[in-house]
Amino acid sequence: MFIRASSMISFQPTFRNPGFSGRLSPLGKQSSLITPSYENIPLLDRRRMSTVLKMGITCSMDCLEQAPFQDPDAIIVGTSMGCRTQTRNFFDNVLEAKDGPISPTPFIFSTHNSVAAQVSMRLQNYSYNMTHTHGTLSFEHALLDSILGLSEGFKNVLVGGADELEPTLYNMPARVGRDDLTVAIGAGFFLLSAGSAEGRPTLVDVACNGLIDSVAELIAEFVKKNSLSFEEIDLVLYAGGKQTHKELSLLFHVGKLVDYEAFSGTWFTNSCFGLAFAVDVLTVEDHPVYGNCRNILICNNVLSENLGLVLLTRS
Amino acid sequence: VTSIGIVSPIGLDAGENFKSLALGRGGIRLSAVYNVMTGDVTLSNEQIVRQLDLPASDYSRTTLLALIAAREAWGGSKHDPLIRTGLISATSIGGLDRSEKSYIERRLKGLEGTSKELVHDIASTTDAVARDIGIKGCISTISTACSSGANSIMYGARLMQNNLLDRALVGGSDPLVRYSVEGFRALGIYDPEVCKPFDARRKGLNLGEGSAFMVLENEHSISRSGRKPICKLTGWNNSADAFHQTSSSADGKGAWLSIIKALEKARIQPTQVDYINAHGTGTRNNDISESKAFIKVFGRDMAPFSSTKGFIGHTLAAAGAIEAVFSVMAIQTQSVLPNLHFETPIEDTGLQPAVKLERRSIEHVLSTSFGFGGNCTSLVFSKVK
């Protein structure tokens, strides 16, 4: 299966900007979401929808426009928190309303599957529609579900990761437990298609490991399962900070290790940024920073207890 | 399916649940906390912590309910390095019961700022179950509103069919929380009395809480575990209604698609279905839309069907899992389960659900679950030949 199109909204200039992977600089304290115009979303919806929904819909539509393709066999989304700002809005409405009527709008848009659902409605798409919400492995499970679908006969799957922030309800940095995190948000969507295509990266394999014992052992197993050696992996894009870097440096030459989280910031589905980054590197000829990579491993260790692995190769 | 576990407003284990279903004994009462009719599990958090002998007490109720059902379903299953085992759980609430409490407290005190809560993310409740049972590796959470529980069962089955797992503990859990109670109040779809699914005079739904899990095993797993299958999960499908964030389409297109494709997957004809456990929330919109989908698939001469929501209310993300367990019970006991409080058929459709427990030969059972965003899932369970 190959990645026919990808679209990413983040704190970096990733949206509709091929070659962005060569022009990234680490995030600073002042970094914020680079918001596109959301021109595909009607004004009324733009006002009432939370950021995660707007990002998710916009990336989905952009992916399909790029392909161009309008009729995926599945829409699969990974999101750890869903539309949490709507959750907070609805709470606030309830607490402020006393005995008066309360608008149900934030409530109905607060379900975790709102992004996948709204995309299906915009496309009039009646096919498989799924939302995986397993914390830092949400996006990897969405990818795994896509791979299952393609092996079951789907031809094209629209898959993405998206998250927004609601610090009043949940203390994400404390949960991650690492120093100097740059908390961020974003969405990345991909059109996965069966077969292969010249110049488009092949998605080789995905692994979702929850409650892990050892990063190194699981990576060794994954690389071996895919008949590769550590030397054959040209680039390892990782998230997880210093501890993850330490573990990876036992397996790989440190020159191959790139901390994608330094560019994306920390959110639970930021491995979709890792994937968009890898796709960009693999589609640029003679990449100015990373050269002509063949195999890229994305290693998501954002929460130390979970390990998501994604393997991509140049076609 | 080699074992089941369930906790609901009508019982704290599978035996109690079936007994209540057989006796027509519902569990929906006027809630003193929320002043609406709800289906409550009759144990407090403290009672569950004591009953399960848990090491700490600061669990989300989602986790506590899930632990009761997951432990019952897991039962005597043994860990075996040669049986690749996963856990897939569904919830829409996760740790929100705890974060809503802390948020409301902080707001009432006029405090803003960051929450101290670390368990809000809904995966945390699945991880707590995984740690308790001792499952590592393939652990996931699915949240597609009111079809979540059915989708977690389907995802587990697909991981097994694609040879990534041999065994899966699958199900879901949702507690009653202020958030969902106020949400459905704002939508104005509560029945002030006990809900009356598929009745012409139905006024709306009641919320409930609970959890259900089941163990799915493939041939290899059964050959090592020595467990006897209760029945087989033979068909599944998820389709989108692509109509509206909260309403079902008038003709139930998504529901219809999910039913015909699940039957196709099970390789059976509509006439071979012996019982249908319907979604049947009791809202004006769901029941007519679902009835239209049934008529389109089965004609007017369809198999006995019922919604069991008159017993326990709508348990949201747990509903699909709870009703899948009820479907397994229908095969296990060869009975059609009753639909409470039905009197008058909807004029447009004339469909009459089963109102009493009826023993009859049951080979195939269909279970339907529909969620916000038009998320429609159907499962087919079949008798082992």
Short mmCIF file of C-alpha atoms in Angstrom, two decimals, chain B:
data_model
loop_
_atom_site.label_atom_id
_atom_site.label_comp_id
_atom_site.label_asym_id
_atom_site.label_seq_id
_atom_site.Cartn_x
_atom_site.Cartn_y
_atom_site.Cartn_z
CA VAL B 1 -17.05 -16.30 22.00
CA THR B 2 -15.83 -18.35 24.92
CA SER B 3 -17.01 -16.26 27.85
CA ILE B 4 -18.97 -13.15 28.81
CA GLY B 5 -19.08 -10.67 31.65
CA ILE B 6 -21.54 -7.89 32.36
CA VAL B 7 -22.59 -5.38 34.97
CA SER B 8 -25.72 -3.32 34.37
CA PRO B 9 -28.69 -1.76 36.19
CA ILE B 10 -30.35 -5.21 36.16
CA GLY B 11 -27.52 -7.28 37.55
CA LEU B 12 -23.93 -7.45 38.69
CA ASP B 13 -23.02 -10.53 36.63
CA ALA B 14 -24.25 -12.52 33.63
CA GLY B 15 -26.54 -14.76 35.70
CA GLU B 16 -28.31 -11.87 37.42
CA ASN B 17 -28.71 -10.03 34.11
CA PHE B 18 -30.35 -12.99 32.39
CA LYS B 19 -32.62 -13.61 35.37
CA SER B 20 -33.88 -10.01 35.22
CA LEU B 21 -34.40 -10.25 31.45
CA ALA B 22 -36.37 -13.48 31.89
CA LEU B 23 -38.53 -12.02 34.66
CA GLY B 24 -39.10 -8.74 32.82
CA ARG B 25 -37.56 -6.87 35.76
CA GLY B 26 -36.22 -3.49 34.66
CA GLY B 27 -33.67 -1.30 36.43
CA ILE B 28 -34.70 2.23 35.46
CA ARG B 29 -35.70 4.53 38.34
CA LEU B 30 -36.03 8.24 39.06
CA SER B 31 -32.53 9.46 39.82
CA ALA B 32 -32.24 11.46 43.03
CA VAL B 33 -29.03 13.04 41.71
CA TYR B 34 -30.18 14.07 38.23
CA ASN B 35 -33.97 14.23 38.59
CA VAL B 36 -34.56 12.17 35.43
CA MET B 37 -35.17 8.45 34.92
CA THR B 38 -31.85 6.59 34.77
CA GLY B 39 -30.55 3.06 34.92
CA ASP B 40 -27.93 2.96 37.70
CA VAL B 41 -25.60 0.15 38.65
CA THR B 42 -26.49 -0.42 42.27
CA LEU B 43 -22.91 -0.27 43.59
CA SER B 44 -21.09 2.88 44.68
CA ASN B 45 -17.46 3.39 43.63
CA GLU B 46 -16.34 2.58 47.18
CA GLN B 47 -18.31 -0.67 47.14
CA ILE B 48 -16.73 -1.70 43.83
CA VAL B 49 -13.22 -0.91 45.08
CA ARG B 50 -13.87 -3.12 48.13
CA GLN B 51 -15.58 -5.87 46.16
CA LEU B 52 -12.73 -6.08 43.64
CA ASP B 53 -10.10 -5.66 46.36
CA LEU B 54 -8.34 -2.91 44.39
CA PRO B 55 -5.03 -1.44 45.56
CA ALA B 56 -6.10 2.22 45.19
CA SER B 57 -9.37 4.09 45.35
CA ASP B 58 -8.99 6.95 42.87
CA TYR B 59 -10.35 5.10 39.84
CA SER B 60 -12.70 6.52 37.28
CA ARG B 61 -16.14 4.86 37.49
CA THR B 62 -15.63 3.89 33.83
CA THR B 63 -12.68 1.76 34.94
CA LEU B 64 -14.50 0.32 37.95
CA LEU B 65 -17.50 -0.84 35.91
CA ALA B 66 -15.15 -2.18 33.22
CA LEU B 67 -13.15 -4.12 35.81
CA ILE B 68 -16.25 -5.92 37.11
CA ALA B 69 -17.27 -7.07 33.62
CA ALA B 70 -13.75 -7.69 32.29
CA ARG B 71 -12.78 -9.81 35.29
CA GLU B 72 -15.96 -11.86 34.94
CA ALA B 73 -15.38 -12.35 31.19
CA TRP B 74 -11.69 -13.15 31.61
CA GLY B 75 -12.61 -15.55 34.39
CA GLY B 76 -10.37 -18.59 34.39
CA SER B 77 -8.53 -17.62 31.18
CA LYS B 78 -4.80 -18.18 31.51
CA HIS B 79 -1.95 -16.16 30.11
CA ASP B 80 -0.03 -18.18 27.55
CA PRO B 81 2.90 -16.77 25.52
CA LEU B 82 1.67 -18.81 22.56
CA ILE B 83 -1.76 -17.16 22.59
CA ARG B 84 -1.38 -13.59 21.29
CA THR B 85 -3.92 -11.70 23.37
CA GLY B 86 -5.27 -8.16 22.98
CA LEU B 87 -7.70 -5.86 24.75
CA ILE B 88 -10.08 -3.53 22.92
CA SER B 89 -12.38 -1.40 25.02
CA ALA B 90 -14.95 1.24 24.19
CA THR B 91 -15.95 4.29 26.16
CA SER B 92 -17.22 7.79 25.52
CA ILE B 93 -16.57 9.05 29.04
CA GLY B 94 -13.23 7.59 30.15
CA GLY B 95 -11.97 9.65 33.08
CA LEU B 96 -14.44 12.48 32.46
CA ASP B 97 -16.39 11.60 35.61
CA ARG B 98 -13.33 12.68 37.60
CA SER B 99 -12.34 15.67 35.50
CA GLU B 100 -15.91 17.03 35.44
CA LYS B 101 -15.99 16.86 39.23
CA SER B 102 -12.68 18.65 39.60
CA TYR B 103 -13.54 21.21 36.89
CA ILE B 104 -16.89 22.07 38.43
CA GLU B 105 -15.34 22.34 41.91
CA ARG B 106 -12.57 24.61 40.65
CA ARG B 107 -14.99 26.78 38.70
CA LEU B 108 -17.34 27.17 41.61
CA LYS B 109 -14.40 28.35 43.67
CA GLY B 110 -13.56 30.78 40.89
CA LEU B 111 -10.26 29.10 40.10
CA GLU B 112 -9.06 28.86 36.55
CA GLY B 113 -5.94 27.23 35.20
CA THR B 114 -4.71 23.74 34.60
CA SER B 115 -6.44 20.67 35.88
CA LYS B 116 -4.62 18.32 38.20
CA GLU B 117 -6.47 15.40 36.64
CA LEU B 118 -4.31 12.87 34.85
CA VAL B 119 -6.98 10.34 33.96
CA HIS B 120 -9.23 12.33 31.64
CA ASP B 121 -7.83 10.80 28.47
CA ILE B 122 -10.12 7.92 27.72
CA ALA B 123 -7.31 5.44 27.05
CA SER B 124 -6.39 5.57 30.72
CA THR B 125 -9.45 3.50 31.63
CA THR B 126 -8.53 0.81 29.06
CA ASP B 127 -4.94 0.74 30.31
CA ALA B 128 -6.20 0.24 33.87
CA VAL B 129 -8.15 -2.85 32.73
CA ALA B 130 -5.12 -4.11 30.76
CA ARG B 131 -2.92 -3.78 33.85
CA ASP B 132 -5.47 -5.51 36.05
CA ILE B 133 -5.94 -8.47 33.69
CA GLY B 134 -2.28 -8.54 32.65
CA ILE B 135 -2.55 -7.80 28.93
CA LYS B 136 0.25 -5.98 27.07
CA GLY B 137 0.88 -5.03 23.46
CA CYS B 138 -2.29 -4.78 21.41
CA ILE B 139 -4.45 -2.56 23.61
CA SER B 140 -6.85 -0.07 22.11
CA THR B 141 -9.79 2.18 22.84
CA ILE B 142 -12.58 2.98 20.42
CA SER B 143 -14.93 5.90 20.78
CA THR B 144 -17.64 6.33 18.18
CA ALA B 145 -20.40 7.46 20.55
CA CYS B 146 -23.23 4.95 20.98
CA SER B 147 -21.86 2.29 18.62
CA SER B 148 -18.44 2.16 20.34
CA GLY B 149 -19.02 -1.14 22.16
CA ALA B 150 -20.00 -2.97 18.97
CA ASN B 151 -17.02 -1.45 17.15
CA SER B 152 -14.55 -2.66 19.75
CA ILE B 153 -15.89 -6.20 19.32
CA MET B 154 -15.57 -5.83 15.55
CA TYR B 155 -12.01 -4.45 15.72
CA GLY B 156 -10.95 -7.34 17.98
CA ALA B 157 -12.45 -9.84 15.53
CA ARG B 158 -10.72 -8.19 12.57
CA LEU B 159 -7.34 -8.18 14.33
CA MET B 160 -7.85 -11.91 14.86
CA GLN B 161 -9.00 -12.58 11.33
CA ASN B 162 -5.94 -10.74 9.98
CA ASN B 163 -3.75 -13.02 12.11
CA LEU B 164 -2.45 -10.35 14.49
CA LEU B 165 -4.16 -11.84 17.56
CA ASP B 166 -5.36 -15.27 18.69
CA ARG B 167 -7.53 -14.04 21.52
CA ALA B 168 -9.16 -10.72 22.37
CA LEU B 169 -10.93 -9.38 25.42
CA VAL B 170 -13.41 -6.96 23.87
CA GLY B 171 -16.17 -4.76 25.23
CA GLY B 172 -16.94 -1.38 26.65
CA SER B 173 -17.90 0.68 29.67
CA ASP B 174 -19.68 3.95 30.37
CA PRO B 175 -20.84 5.41 33.68
CA LEU B 176 -23.62 7.91 34.25
CA VAL B 177 -22.05 11.34 34.53
CA ARG B 178 -23.41 14.85 34.74
CA TYR B 179 -21.95 15.64 31.32
CA SER B 180 -24.03 13.14 29.38
CA VAL B 181 -27.11 13.60 31.55
CA GLU B 182 -27.10 17.37 30.85
CA GLY B 183 -26.21 16.78 27.19
CA PHE B 184 -29.23 14.62 26.49
CA ARG B 185 -31.38 16.97 28.60
CA ALA B 186 -30.28 19.84 26.33
CA LEU B 187 -31.25 17.73 23.33
CA GLY B 188 -34.70 17.34 24.88
CA ILE B 189 -35.00 13.63 24.19
CA TYR B 190 -35.73 12.13 27.62
CA ASP B 191 -38.80 10.09 28.25
CA PRO B 192 -40.09 11.37 31.63
CA GLU B 193 -41.14 7.77 32.34
CA VAL B 194 -39.43 4.49 31.51
CA CYS B 195 -38.65 4.46 27.78
CA LYS B 196 -40.93 2.57 25.39
CA PRO B 197 -38.83 1.42 22.42
CA PHE B 198 -40.77 0.89 19.17
CA ASP B 199 -44.04 2.05 20.73
CA ALA B 200 -46.14 4.61 18.85
CA ARG B 201 -46.30 6.74 22.05
CA ARG B 202 -42.58 6.62 22.80
CA LYS B 203 -41.22 9.95 24.04
CA GLY B 204 -37.49 9.42 24.22
CA LEU B 205 -34.69 7.60 25.94
CA ASN B 206 -33.38 7.07 29.46
CA LEU B 207 -29.67 6.98 30.14
CA GLY B 208 -28.09 4.02 31.86
CA GLU B 209 -24.64 2.84 32.87
CA GLY B 210 -22.78 -0.42 32.74
CA SER B 211 -20.11 -2.50 31.12
CA ALA B 212 -19.81 -5.75 29.22
CA PHE B 213 -16.90 -7.75 27.87
CA MET B 214 -16.46 -11.02 26.05
CA VAL B 215 -13.49 -13.21 25.18
CA LEU B 216 -13.05 -14.01 21.49
CA GLU B 217 -10.72 -16.91 20.65
CA ASN B 218 -9.60 -18.43 17.36
CA GLU B 219 -9.16 -22.20 16.78
CA HIS B 220 -5.52 -22.07 17.83
CA SER B 221 -6.36 -20.31 21.07
CA ILE B 222 -9.17 -22.74 21.88
CA SER B 223 -6.89 -25.70 21.19
CA ARG B 224 -4.49 -24.39 23.84
CA SER B 225 -6.96 -22.89 26.33
CA GLY B 226 -9.35 -25.83 26.19
CA ARG B 227 -12.31 -23.47 26.48
CA LYS B 228 -15.66 -24.29 24.92
CA PRO B 229 -17.20 -21.73 22.58
CA ILE B 230 -20.62 -20.40 23.60
CA CYS B 231 -21.30 -19.19 20.06
CA LYS B 232 -19.47 -17.64 17.12
CA LEU B 233 -19.17 -14.06 15.98
CA THR B 234 -19.80 -14.58 12.27
CA GLY B 235 -20.69 -11.19 10.83
CA TRP B 236 -19.89 -7.55 11.33
CA ASN B 237 -20.03 -4.27 9.49
CA ASN B 238 -19.73 -0.56 10.12
CA SER B 239 -21.30 1.91 7.70
CA ALA B 240 -21.92 5.62 7.86
CA ASP B 241 -25.35 7.21 7.61
CA ALA B 242 -23.68 10.43 6.35
CA PHE B 243 -26.78 12.42 7.23
CA HIS B 244 -26.60 14.41 10.48
CA GLN B 245 -24.48 14.71 13.63
CA THR B 246 -27.27 13.46 15.93
CA SER B 247 -30.25 12.37 13.81
CA SER B 248 -30.66 9.21 11.78
CA SER B 249 -31.76 9.53 8.16
CA ALA B 250 -35.49 8.99 7.53
CA ASP B 251 -34.89 5.78 5.58
CA GLY B 252 -32.11 4.48 7.87
CA LYS B 253 -29.61 4.14 5.05
CA GLY B 254 -26.53 3.62 7.26
CA ALA B 255 -28.41 1.13 9.44
CA TRP B 256 -29.62 -0.77 6.38
CA LEU B 257 -26.11 -0.90 4.88
CA SER B 258 -24.56 -2.15 8.10
CA ILE B 259 -27.20 -4.88 8.47
CA ILE B 260 -27.04 -6.24 4.91
CA LYS B 261 -23.25 -6.18 4.89
CA ALA B 262 -23.00 -7.91 8.28
CA LEU B 263 -25.38 -10.63 7.05
CA GLU B 264 -23.30 -10.95 3.88
CA LYS B 265 -20.15 -11.30 5.98
CA ALA B 266 -21.88 -14.02 8.04
CA ARG B 267 -22.95 -15.63 4.74
CA ILE B 268 -26.59 -15.86 5.74
CA GLN B 269 -29.84 -14.68 4.22
CA PRO B 270 -32.15 -12.29 6.12
CA THR B 271 -34.64 -15.18 6.55
CA GLN B 272 -32.04 -17.10 8.57
CA VAL B 273 -31.95 -14.50 11.35
CA ASP B 274 -33.88 -15.87 14.36
CA TYR B 275 -33.70 -12.89 16.72
CA ILE B 276 -32.69 -9.25 16.46
CA ASN B 277 -31.49 -7.26 19.44
CA ALA B 278 -32.30 -3.79 18.14
CA HIS B 279 -30.67 -0.49 19.04
CA GLY B 280 -34.19 0.85 19.85
CA THR B 281 -33.40 3.83 22.05
CA GLY B 282 -37.02 4.92 22.38
CA THR B 283 -36.51 8.28 20.65
CA ARG B 284 -39.00 9.30 17.95
CA ASN B 285 -36.20 9.51 15.42
CA ASN B 286 -34.16 6.35 16.06
CA ASP B 287 -37.00 3.87 16.27
CA ILE B 288 -38.74 4.91 13.06
CA SER B 289 -35.46 5.09 11.15
CA GLU B 290 -34.34 1.70 12.46
CA SER B 291 -37.76 0.18 11.72
CA LYS B 292 -37.54 1.43 8.12
CA ALA B 293 -34.12 -0.21 7.78
CA PHE B 294 -35.48 -3.49 9.22
CA ILE B 295 -38.41 -3.51 6.80
CA LYS B 296 -36.09 -2.85 3.88
CA VAL B 297 -33.91 -5.84 4.85
CA PHE B 298 -36.45 -8.29 6.26
CA GLY B 299 -39.85 -7.23 4.91
CA ARG B 300 -42.76 -6.95 7.33
CA ASP B 301 -42.60 -10.62 8.26
CA MET B 302 -39.37 -10.34 10.18
CA ALA B 303 -37.86 -12.47 12.92
CA PRO B 304 -38.72 -11.66 16.57
CA PHE B 305 -36.92 -8.52 17.66
CA SER B 306 -36.63 -6.40 20.77
CA SER B 307 -34.78 -3.51 22.29
CA THR B 308 -33.51 -4.26 25.79
CA LYS B 309 -33.10 -0.55 26.59
CA GLY B 310 -36.39 -0.58 28.51
CA PHE B 311 -34.50 -2.65 31.12
CA ILE B 312 -31.28 -0.69 31.49
CA GLY B 313 -31.61 2.53 29.52
CA HIS B 314 -29.12 3.68 26.91
CA THR B 315 -25.64 2.92 28.19
CA LEU B 316 -23.95 4.91 25.36
CA ALA B 317 -20.52 3.48 24.51
CA ALA B 318 -21.24 0.36 26.57
CA ALA B 319 -24.57 -0.30 24.84
CA GLY B 320 -23.13 -2.17 21.86
CA ALA B 321 -21.11 -4.44 24.15
CA ILE B 322 -23.95 -5.02 26.62
CA GLU B 323 -26.37 -5.83 23.80
CA ALA B 324 -23.81 -8.12 22.16
CA VAL B 325 -23.62 -10.00 25.47
CA PHE B 326 -27.44 -10.16 25.54
CA SER B 327 -27.30 -11.54 21.98
CA VAL B 328 -24.85 -14.22 23.11
CA MET B 329 -27.26 -15.04 25.98
CA ALA B 330 -30.11 -15.39 23.47
CA ILE B 331 -28.14 -18.15 21.73
CA GLN B 332 -26.86 -19.65 24.97
CA THR B 333 -30.37 -19.97 26.41
CA GLN B 334 -32.21 -20.33 23.07
CA SER B 335 -34.52 -17.45 23.94
CA VAL B 336 -35.92 -14.30 22.43
CA LEU B 337 -35.47 -11.44 24.90
CA PRO B 338 -38.39 -9.16 25.75
CA ASN B 339 -38.95 -5.49 24.91
CA LEU B 340 -40.47 -3.78 27.97
CA HIS B 341 -43.33 -1.26 27.94
CA PHE B 342 -44.46 -1.87 24.37
CA GLU B 343 -48.18 -1.52 23.70
CA THR B 344 -48.97 0.12 20.36
CA PRO B 345 -47.09 -0.42 17.10
CA ILE B 346 -45.85 2.59 15.14
CA GLU B 347 -48.59 3.20 12.58
CA ASP B 348 -46.23 3.63 9.68
CA THR B 349 -44.46 0.31 10.17
CA GLY B 350 -46.74 -1.95 12.21
CA LEU B 351 -43.70 -3.70 13.68
CA GLN B 352 -44.34 -5.53 16.95
CA PRO B 353 -41.37 -6.42 19.13
CA ALA B 354 -41.34 -9.52 21.34
CA VAL B 355 -42.73 -8.59 24.75
CA LYS B 356 -42.09 -11.81 26.70
CA LEU B 357 -39.10 -14.10 26.99
CA GLU B 358 -39.79 -16.87 24.54
CA ARG B 359 -37.82 -20.11 24.25
CA ARG B 360 -37.26 -21.10 20.63
CA SER B 361 -34.61 -22.43 18.32
CA ILE B 362 -32.07 -19.68 17.70
CA GLU B 363 -29.23 -20.12 15.28
CA HIS B 364 -28.38 -16.55 14.21
CA VAL B 365 -28.79 -13.31 16.16
CA LEU B 366 -28.32 -9.81 14.79
CA SER B 367 -27.35 -6.94 17.10
CA THR B 368 -27.56 -3.34 15.87
CA SER B 369 -25.88 -0.25 17.35
CA PHE B 370 -26.01 3.31 16.07
CA GLY B 371 -24.15 6.36 17.26
CA PHE B 372 -23.89 10.14 16.88
CA GLY B 373 -22.32 11.12 13.61
CA GLY B 374 -24.30 8.38 11.83
CA ASN B 375 -22.03 5.58 13.01
CA CYS B 376 -23.91 2.31 12.31
CA THR B 377 -22.62 -1.11 13.32
CA SER B 378 -24.21 -4.54 13.08
CA LEU B 379 -22.90 -7.79 14.53
CA VAL B 380 -24.08 -11.35 13.84
CA PHE B 381 -23.66 -14.12 16.41
CA SER B 382 -24.29 -17.73 15.39
CA LYS B 383 -24.80 -21.04 17.16
CA VAL B 384 -21.82 -23.39 17.04
CA LYS B 385 -22.76 -26.39 14.94
#
